[in-house]
PDB file of C-alpha atoms in Angstrom:
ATOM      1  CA  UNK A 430      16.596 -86.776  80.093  1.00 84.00           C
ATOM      2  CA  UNK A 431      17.130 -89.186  82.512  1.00 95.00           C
ATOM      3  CA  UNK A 432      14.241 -91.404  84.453  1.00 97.00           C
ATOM      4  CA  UNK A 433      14.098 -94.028  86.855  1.00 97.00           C
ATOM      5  CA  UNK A 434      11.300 -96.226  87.749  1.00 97.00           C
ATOM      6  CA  UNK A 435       9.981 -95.462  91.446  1.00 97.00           C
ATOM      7  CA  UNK A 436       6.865 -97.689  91.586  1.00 96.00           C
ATOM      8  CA  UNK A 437       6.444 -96.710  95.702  1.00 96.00           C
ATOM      9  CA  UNK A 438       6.479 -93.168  95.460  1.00 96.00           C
ATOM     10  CA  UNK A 439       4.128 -91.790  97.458  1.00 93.00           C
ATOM     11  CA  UNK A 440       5.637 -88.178  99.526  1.00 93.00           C
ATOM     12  CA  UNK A 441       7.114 -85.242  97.986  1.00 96.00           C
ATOM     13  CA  UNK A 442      10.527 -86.476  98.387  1.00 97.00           C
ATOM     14  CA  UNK A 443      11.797 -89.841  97.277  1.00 97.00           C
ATOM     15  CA  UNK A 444      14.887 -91.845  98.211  1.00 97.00           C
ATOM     16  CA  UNK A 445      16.445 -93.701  95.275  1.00 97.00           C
ATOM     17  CA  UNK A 446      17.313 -97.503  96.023  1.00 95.00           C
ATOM     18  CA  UNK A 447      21.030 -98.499  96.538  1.00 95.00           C
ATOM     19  CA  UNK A 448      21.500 -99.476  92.883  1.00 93.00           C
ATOM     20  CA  UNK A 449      19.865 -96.766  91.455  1.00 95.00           C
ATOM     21  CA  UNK A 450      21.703 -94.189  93.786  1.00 97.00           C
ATOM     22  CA  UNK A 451      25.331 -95.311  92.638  1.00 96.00           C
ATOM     23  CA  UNK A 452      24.034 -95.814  89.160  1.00 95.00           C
ATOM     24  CA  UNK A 453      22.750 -91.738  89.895  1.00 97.00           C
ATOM     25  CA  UNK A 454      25.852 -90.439  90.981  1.00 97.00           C
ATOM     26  CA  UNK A 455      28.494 -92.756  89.535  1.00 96.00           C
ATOM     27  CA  UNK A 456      27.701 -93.763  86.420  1.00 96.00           C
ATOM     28  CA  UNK A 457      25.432 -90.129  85.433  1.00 96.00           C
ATOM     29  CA  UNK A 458      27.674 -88.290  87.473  1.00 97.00           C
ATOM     30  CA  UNK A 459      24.380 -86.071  88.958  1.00 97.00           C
ATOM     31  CA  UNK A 460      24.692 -84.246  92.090  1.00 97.00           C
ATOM     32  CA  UNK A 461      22.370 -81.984  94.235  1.00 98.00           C
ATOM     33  CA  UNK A 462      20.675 -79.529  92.014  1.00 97.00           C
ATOM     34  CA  UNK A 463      20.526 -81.503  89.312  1.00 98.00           C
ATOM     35  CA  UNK A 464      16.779 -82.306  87.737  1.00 98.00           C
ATOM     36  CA  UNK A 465      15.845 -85.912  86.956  1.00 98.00           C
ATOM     37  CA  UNK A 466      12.444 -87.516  85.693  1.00 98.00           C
ATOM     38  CA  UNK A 467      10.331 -90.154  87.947  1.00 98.00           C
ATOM     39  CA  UNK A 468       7.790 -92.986  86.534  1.00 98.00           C
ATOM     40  CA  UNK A 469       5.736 -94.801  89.234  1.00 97.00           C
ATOM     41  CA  UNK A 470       4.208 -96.971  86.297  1.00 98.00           C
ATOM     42  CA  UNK A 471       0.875 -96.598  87.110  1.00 98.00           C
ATOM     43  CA  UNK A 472       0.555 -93.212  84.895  1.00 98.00           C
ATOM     44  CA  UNK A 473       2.499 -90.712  86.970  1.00 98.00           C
ATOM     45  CA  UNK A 474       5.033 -88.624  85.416  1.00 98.00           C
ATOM     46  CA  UNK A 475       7.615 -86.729  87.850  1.00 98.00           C
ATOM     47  CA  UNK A 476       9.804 -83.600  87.925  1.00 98.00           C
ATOM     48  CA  UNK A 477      12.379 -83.929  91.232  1.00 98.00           C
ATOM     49  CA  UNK A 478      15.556 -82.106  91.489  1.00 98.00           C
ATOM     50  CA  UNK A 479      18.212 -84.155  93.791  1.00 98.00           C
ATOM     51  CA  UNK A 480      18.880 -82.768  97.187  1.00 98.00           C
ATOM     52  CA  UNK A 481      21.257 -84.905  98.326  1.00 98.00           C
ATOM     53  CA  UNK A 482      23.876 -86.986  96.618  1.00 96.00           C
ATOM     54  CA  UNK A 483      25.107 -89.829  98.425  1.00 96.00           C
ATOM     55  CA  UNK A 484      26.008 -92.768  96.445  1.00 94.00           C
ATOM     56  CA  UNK A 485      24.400 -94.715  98.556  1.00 96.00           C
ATOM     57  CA  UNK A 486      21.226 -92.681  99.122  1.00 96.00           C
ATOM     58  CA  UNK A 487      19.832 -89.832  96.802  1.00 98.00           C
ATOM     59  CA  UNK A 488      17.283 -88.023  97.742  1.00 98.00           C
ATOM     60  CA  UNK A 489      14.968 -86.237  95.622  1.00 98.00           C
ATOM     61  CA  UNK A 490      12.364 -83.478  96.367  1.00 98.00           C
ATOM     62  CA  UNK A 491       9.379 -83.892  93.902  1.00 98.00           C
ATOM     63  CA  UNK A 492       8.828 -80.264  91.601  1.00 98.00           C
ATOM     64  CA  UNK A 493       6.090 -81.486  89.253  1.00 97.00           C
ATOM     65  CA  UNK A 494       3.410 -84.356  88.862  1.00 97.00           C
ATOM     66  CA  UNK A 495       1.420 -84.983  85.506  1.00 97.00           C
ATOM     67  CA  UNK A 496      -1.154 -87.764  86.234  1.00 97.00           C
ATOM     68  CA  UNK A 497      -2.097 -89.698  83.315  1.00 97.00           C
ATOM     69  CA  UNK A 498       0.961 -89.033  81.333  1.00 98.00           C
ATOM     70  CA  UNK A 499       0.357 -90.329  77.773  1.00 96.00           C
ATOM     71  CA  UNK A 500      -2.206 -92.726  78.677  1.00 96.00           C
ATOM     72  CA  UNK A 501      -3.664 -94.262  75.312  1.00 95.00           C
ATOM     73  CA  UNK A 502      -7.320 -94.917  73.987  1.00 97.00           C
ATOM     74  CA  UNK A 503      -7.488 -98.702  74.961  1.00 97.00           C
ATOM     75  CA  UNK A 504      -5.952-101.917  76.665  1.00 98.00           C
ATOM     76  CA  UNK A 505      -3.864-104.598  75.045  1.00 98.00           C
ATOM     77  CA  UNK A 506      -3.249-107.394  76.463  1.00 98.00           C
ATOM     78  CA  UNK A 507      -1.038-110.233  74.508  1.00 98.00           C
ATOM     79  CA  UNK A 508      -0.628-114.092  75.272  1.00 98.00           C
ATOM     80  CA  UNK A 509       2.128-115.769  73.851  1.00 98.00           C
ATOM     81  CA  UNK A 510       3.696-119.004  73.746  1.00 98.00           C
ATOM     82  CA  UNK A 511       7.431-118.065  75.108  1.00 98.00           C
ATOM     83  CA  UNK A 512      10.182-118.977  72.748  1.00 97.00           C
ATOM     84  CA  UNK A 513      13.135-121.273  73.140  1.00 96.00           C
ATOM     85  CA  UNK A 514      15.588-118.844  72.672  1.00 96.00           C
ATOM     86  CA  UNK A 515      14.655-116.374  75.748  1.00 96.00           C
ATOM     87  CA  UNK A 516      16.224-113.758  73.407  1.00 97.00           C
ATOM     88  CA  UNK A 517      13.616-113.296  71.463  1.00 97.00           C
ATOM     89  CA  UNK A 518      11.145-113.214  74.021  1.00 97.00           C
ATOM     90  CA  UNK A 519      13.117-110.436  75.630  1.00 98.00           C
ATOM     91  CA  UNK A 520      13.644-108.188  72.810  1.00 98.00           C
ATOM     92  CA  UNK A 521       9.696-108.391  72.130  1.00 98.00           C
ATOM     93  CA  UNK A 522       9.136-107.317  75.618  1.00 98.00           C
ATOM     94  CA  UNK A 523      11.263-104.422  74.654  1.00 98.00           C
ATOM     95  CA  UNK A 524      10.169-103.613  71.839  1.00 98.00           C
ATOM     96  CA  UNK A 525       6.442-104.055  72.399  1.00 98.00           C
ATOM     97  CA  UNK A 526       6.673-101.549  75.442  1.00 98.00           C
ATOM     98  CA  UNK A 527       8.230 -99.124  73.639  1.00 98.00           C
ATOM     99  CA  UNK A 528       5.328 -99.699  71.258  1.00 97.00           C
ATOM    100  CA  UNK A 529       2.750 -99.831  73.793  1.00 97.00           C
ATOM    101  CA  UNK A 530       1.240-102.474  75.354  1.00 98.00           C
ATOM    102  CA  UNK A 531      -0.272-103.351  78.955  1.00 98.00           C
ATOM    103  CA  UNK A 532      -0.510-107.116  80.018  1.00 98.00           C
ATOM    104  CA  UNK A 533       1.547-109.457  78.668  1.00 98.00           C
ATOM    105  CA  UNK A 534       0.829-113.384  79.479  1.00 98.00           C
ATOM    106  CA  UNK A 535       3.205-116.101  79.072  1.00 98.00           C
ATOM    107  CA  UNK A 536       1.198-119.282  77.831  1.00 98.00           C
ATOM    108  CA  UNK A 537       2.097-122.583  78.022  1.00 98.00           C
ATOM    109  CA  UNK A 538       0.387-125.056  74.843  1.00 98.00           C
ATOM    110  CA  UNK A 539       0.733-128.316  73.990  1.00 97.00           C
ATOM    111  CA  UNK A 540       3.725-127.374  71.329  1.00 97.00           C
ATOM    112  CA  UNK A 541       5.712-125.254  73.651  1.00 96.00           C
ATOM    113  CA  UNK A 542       9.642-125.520  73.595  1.00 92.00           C
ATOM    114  CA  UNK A 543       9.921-123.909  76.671  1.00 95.00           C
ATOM    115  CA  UNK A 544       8.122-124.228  79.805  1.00 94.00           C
ATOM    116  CA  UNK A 545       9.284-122.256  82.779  1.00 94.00           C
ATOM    117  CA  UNK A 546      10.032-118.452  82.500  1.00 96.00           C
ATOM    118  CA  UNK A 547      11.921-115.891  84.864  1.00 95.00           C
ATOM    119  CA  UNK A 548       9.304-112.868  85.149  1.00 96.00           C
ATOM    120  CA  UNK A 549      12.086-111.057  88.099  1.00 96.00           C
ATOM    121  CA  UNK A 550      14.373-111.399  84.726  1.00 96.00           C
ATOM    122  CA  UNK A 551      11.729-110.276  81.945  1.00 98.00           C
ATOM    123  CA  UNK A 552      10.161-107.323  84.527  1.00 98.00           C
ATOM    124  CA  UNK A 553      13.598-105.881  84.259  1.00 97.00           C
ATOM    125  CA  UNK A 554      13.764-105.749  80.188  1.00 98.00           C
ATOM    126  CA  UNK A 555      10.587-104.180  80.725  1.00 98.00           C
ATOM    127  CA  UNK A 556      11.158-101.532  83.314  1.00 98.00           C
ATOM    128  CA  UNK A 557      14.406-101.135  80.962  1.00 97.00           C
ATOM    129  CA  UNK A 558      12.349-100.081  78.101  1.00 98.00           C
ATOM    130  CA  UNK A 559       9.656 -97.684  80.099  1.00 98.00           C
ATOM    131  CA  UNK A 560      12.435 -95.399  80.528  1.00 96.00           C
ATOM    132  CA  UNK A 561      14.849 -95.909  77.269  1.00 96.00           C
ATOM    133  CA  UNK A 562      11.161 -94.662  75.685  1.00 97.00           C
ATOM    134  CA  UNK A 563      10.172 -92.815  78.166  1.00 96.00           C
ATOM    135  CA  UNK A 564       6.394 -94.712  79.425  1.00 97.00           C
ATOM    136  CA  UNK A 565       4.768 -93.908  82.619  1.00 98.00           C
ATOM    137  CA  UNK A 566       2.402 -97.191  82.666  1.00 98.00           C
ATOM    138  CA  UNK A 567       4.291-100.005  82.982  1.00 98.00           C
ATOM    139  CA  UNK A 568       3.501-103.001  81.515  1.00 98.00           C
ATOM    140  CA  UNK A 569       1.609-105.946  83.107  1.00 98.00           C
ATOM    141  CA  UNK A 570       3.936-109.135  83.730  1.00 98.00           C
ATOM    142  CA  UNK A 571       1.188-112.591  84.583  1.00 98.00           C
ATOM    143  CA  UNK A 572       2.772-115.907  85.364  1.00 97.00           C
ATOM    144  CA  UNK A 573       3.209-118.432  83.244  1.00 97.00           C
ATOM    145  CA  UNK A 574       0.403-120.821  82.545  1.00 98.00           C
ATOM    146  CA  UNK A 575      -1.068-123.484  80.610  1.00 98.00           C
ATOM    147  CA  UNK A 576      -3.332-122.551  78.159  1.00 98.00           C
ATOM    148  CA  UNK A 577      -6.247-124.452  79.006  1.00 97.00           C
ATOM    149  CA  UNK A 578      -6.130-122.218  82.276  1.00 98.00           C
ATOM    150  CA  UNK A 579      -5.604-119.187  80.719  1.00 98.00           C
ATOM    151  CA  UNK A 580      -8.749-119.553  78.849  1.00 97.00           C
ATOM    152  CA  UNK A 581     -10.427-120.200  82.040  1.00 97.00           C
ATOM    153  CA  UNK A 582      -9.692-116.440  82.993  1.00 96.00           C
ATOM    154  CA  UNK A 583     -12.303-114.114  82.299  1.00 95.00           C
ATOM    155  CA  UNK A 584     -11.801-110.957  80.241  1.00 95.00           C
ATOM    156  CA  UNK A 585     -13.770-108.167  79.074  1.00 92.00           C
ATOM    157  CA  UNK A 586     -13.121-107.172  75.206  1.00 95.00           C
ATOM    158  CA  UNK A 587     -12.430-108.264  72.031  1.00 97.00           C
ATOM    159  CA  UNK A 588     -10.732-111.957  72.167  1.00 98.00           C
ATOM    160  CA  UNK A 589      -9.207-112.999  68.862  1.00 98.00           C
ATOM    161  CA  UNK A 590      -6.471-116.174  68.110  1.00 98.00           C
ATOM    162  CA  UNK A 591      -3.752-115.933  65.546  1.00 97.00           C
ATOM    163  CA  UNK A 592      -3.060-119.126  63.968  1.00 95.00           C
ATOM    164  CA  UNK A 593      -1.923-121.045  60.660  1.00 92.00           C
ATOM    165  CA  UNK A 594      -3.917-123.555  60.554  1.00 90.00           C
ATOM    166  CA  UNK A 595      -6.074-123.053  56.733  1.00 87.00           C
ATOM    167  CA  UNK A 596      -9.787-121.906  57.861  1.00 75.00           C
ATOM    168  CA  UNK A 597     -11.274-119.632  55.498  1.00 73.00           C
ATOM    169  CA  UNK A 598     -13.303-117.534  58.461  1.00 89.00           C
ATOM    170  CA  UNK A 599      -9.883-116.032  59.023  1.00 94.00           C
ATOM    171  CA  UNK A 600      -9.714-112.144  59.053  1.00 95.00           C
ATOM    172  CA  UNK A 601      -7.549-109.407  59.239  1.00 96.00           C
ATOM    173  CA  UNK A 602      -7.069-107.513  62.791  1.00 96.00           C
ATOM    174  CA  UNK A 603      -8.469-104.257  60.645  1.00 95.00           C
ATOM    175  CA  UNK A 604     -11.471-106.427  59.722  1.00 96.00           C
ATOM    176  CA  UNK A 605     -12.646-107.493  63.180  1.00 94.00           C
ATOM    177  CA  UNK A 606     -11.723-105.025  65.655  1.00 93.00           C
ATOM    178  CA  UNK A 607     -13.460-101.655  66.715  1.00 95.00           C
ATOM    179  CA  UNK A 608     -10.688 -98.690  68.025  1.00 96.00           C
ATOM    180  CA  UNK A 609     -10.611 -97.888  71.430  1.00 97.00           C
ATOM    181  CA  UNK A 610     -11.498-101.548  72.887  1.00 97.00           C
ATOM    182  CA  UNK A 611      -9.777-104.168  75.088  1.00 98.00           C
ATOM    183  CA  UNK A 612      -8.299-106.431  73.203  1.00 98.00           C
ATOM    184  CA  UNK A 613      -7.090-110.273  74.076  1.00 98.00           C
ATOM    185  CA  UNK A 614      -4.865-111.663  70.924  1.00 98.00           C
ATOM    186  CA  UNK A 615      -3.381-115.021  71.642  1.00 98.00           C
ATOM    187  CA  UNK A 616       0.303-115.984  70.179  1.00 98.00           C
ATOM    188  CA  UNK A 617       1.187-119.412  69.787  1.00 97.00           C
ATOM    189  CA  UNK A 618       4.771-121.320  69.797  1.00 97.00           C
ATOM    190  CA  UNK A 619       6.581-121.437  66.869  1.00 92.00           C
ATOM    191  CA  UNK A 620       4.703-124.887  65.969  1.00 92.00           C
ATOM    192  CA  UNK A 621       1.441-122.885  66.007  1.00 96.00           C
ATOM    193  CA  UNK A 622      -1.286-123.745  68.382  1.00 97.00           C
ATOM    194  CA  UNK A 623      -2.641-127.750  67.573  1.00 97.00           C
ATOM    195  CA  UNK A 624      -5.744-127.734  66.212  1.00 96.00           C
ATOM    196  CA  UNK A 625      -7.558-128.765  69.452  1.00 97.00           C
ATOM    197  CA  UNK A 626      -6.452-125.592  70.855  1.00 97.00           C
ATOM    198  CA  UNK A 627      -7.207-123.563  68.573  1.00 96.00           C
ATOM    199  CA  UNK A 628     -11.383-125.441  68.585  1.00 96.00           C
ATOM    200  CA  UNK A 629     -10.850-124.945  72.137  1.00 97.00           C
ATOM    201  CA  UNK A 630     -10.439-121.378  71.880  1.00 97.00           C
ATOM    202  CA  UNK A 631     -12.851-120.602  69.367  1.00 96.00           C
ATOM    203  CA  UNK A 632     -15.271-122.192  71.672  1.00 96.00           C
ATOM    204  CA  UNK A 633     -14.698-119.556  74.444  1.00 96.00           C
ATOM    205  CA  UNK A 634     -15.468-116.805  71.956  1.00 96.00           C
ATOM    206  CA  UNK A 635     -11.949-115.879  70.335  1.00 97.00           C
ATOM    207  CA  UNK A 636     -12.480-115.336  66.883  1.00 96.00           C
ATOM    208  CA  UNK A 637      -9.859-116.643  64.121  1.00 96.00           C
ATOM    209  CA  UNK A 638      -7.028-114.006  63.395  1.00 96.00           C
ATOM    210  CA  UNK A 639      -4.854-114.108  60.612  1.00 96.00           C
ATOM    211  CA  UNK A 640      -1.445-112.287  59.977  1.00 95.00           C
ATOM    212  CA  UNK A 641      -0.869-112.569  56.532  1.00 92.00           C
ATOM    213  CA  UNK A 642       0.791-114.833  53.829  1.00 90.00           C
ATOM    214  CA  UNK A 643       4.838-115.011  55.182  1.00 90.00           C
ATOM    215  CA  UNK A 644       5.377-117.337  58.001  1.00 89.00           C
ATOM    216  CA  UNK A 645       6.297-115.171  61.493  1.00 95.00           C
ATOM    217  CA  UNK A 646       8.392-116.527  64.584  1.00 96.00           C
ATOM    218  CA  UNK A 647       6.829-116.352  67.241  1.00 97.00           C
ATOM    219  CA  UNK A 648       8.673-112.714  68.380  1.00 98.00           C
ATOM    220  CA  UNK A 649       7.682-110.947  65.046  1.00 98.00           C
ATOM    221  CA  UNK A 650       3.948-111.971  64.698  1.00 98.00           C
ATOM    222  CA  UNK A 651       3.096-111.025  68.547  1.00 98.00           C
ATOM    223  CA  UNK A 652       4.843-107.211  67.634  1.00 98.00           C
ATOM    224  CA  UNK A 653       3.025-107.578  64.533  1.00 97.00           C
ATOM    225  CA  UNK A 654      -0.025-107.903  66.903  1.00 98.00           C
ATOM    226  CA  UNK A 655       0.921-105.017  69.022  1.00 98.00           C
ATOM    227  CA  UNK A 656       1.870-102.753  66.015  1.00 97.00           C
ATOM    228  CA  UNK A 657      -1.483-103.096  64.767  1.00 97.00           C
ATOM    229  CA  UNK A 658      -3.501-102.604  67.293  1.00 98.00           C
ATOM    230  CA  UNK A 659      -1.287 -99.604  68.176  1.00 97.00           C
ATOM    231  CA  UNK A 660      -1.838 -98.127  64.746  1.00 96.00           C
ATOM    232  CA  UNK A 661      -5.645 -98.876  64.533  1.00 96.00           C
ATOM    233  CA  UNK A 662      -5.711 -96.712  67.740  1.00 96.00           C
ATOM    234  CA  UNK A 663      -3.940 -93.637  66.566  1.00 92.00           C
TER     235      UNK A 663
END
């Protein structure tokens, strides 16, 4: 099956892009009658077959629409501190689309080894991983921002903070969500969140979220996160 990501279809035919076109014919080796799958990202699921071949320029003439395509039971939106080693950052943008997830918010704290991220550069790990796995919706990408801002943002659903600092109101993700929610789950750096953050937080409503005994990079407890909630929501 092969899909590319056309985020501004809107007609029943659809040009492919320059890059995408070569990448069509050269690399694929399609030509004109050949039957290809669409994402727009936004839910839409496409059937075109390829009218014209150009390396340059293929055109497509849209067969089928599904609307909706595999949309899931609720909203997940993680903040996390990005790692030093943009690596790891990538590979759980990767991997957590593939799992499913919809907003994803770089955060900036106090204990943060890095401080500036490329979003043109993570968008394209994501859009990467919509169609290795085969997602219409494609995940939300937010600028990075301090976390003192971010908690300025309002949000509608279940807020909780995952942290390792010893507090024994600390529960489970089973213990403290209810299926089929929003849910806001903040990640911090691999120094955890300072304790003033974490009051800070708590203050604004999140509620104390812990992952369990073994100590998680940063990568592995935020897919930890989105496993979870992903499982809860079966």
């Amino acid at each position: 099956m092969h899909i590319f990501y056309t985020p501004d279809i809107t007609q029943n035919t659809y040009t492919l892009n320059e890059e995408e076109s070569k990448h069509c014919v050269r690399v694929l080796r399609l030509s004109t009658g050949a039957v290809v799958n669409l994402v727009d990202g936004i839910g839409g699921f496409y059937t075109a077959e390829i009218i014209a071949d150009h390396p340059k320029k293929v055109v497509l003439s849209i067969l089928n629409v599904e609307r909706a395509f595999h949309k899931r039971n609720h909203y997940l939106h993680i903040a996390v501190a990005p790692t030093k080693n943009i690596d790891r950052l990538e590979w759980f943008l990767e991997k957590a689309t593939e799992l499913g997830i919809d907003e994803i918010t770089p955060i900036i704290t106090d204990r943060s080894e890095r401080r500036v991220v490329k979003e043109d550069r993570l968008n394209k790990v994501i859009t990467s991983a919509i169609k290795q796995s085969i997602k219409a919706y494609h995940p939300k990408l937010n600028e990075a921002t301090s976390f003192d801002d971010f908690l300025k943002l309002p949000f509608d659903g279940e807020q909780l903070i995952a942290h390792c600092i010893d507090n024994s109101e600390k529960k489970f993700i089973s213990e403290q969500v209810v299926p089929h929610q929003k849910y806001l789950i903040l990640i911090g750096p691999e120094g955890d969140f300072t304790p003033e953050e974490v009051d800070l937080a708590l203050n604004k409503g999140f509620k104390p979220l812990t992952l369990g005994e073994n100590r998680l990079r940063t990568e592995t407890a935020a897919l930890s996160v989105c496993f979870e909630i992903n499982y809860l929501n079966r």
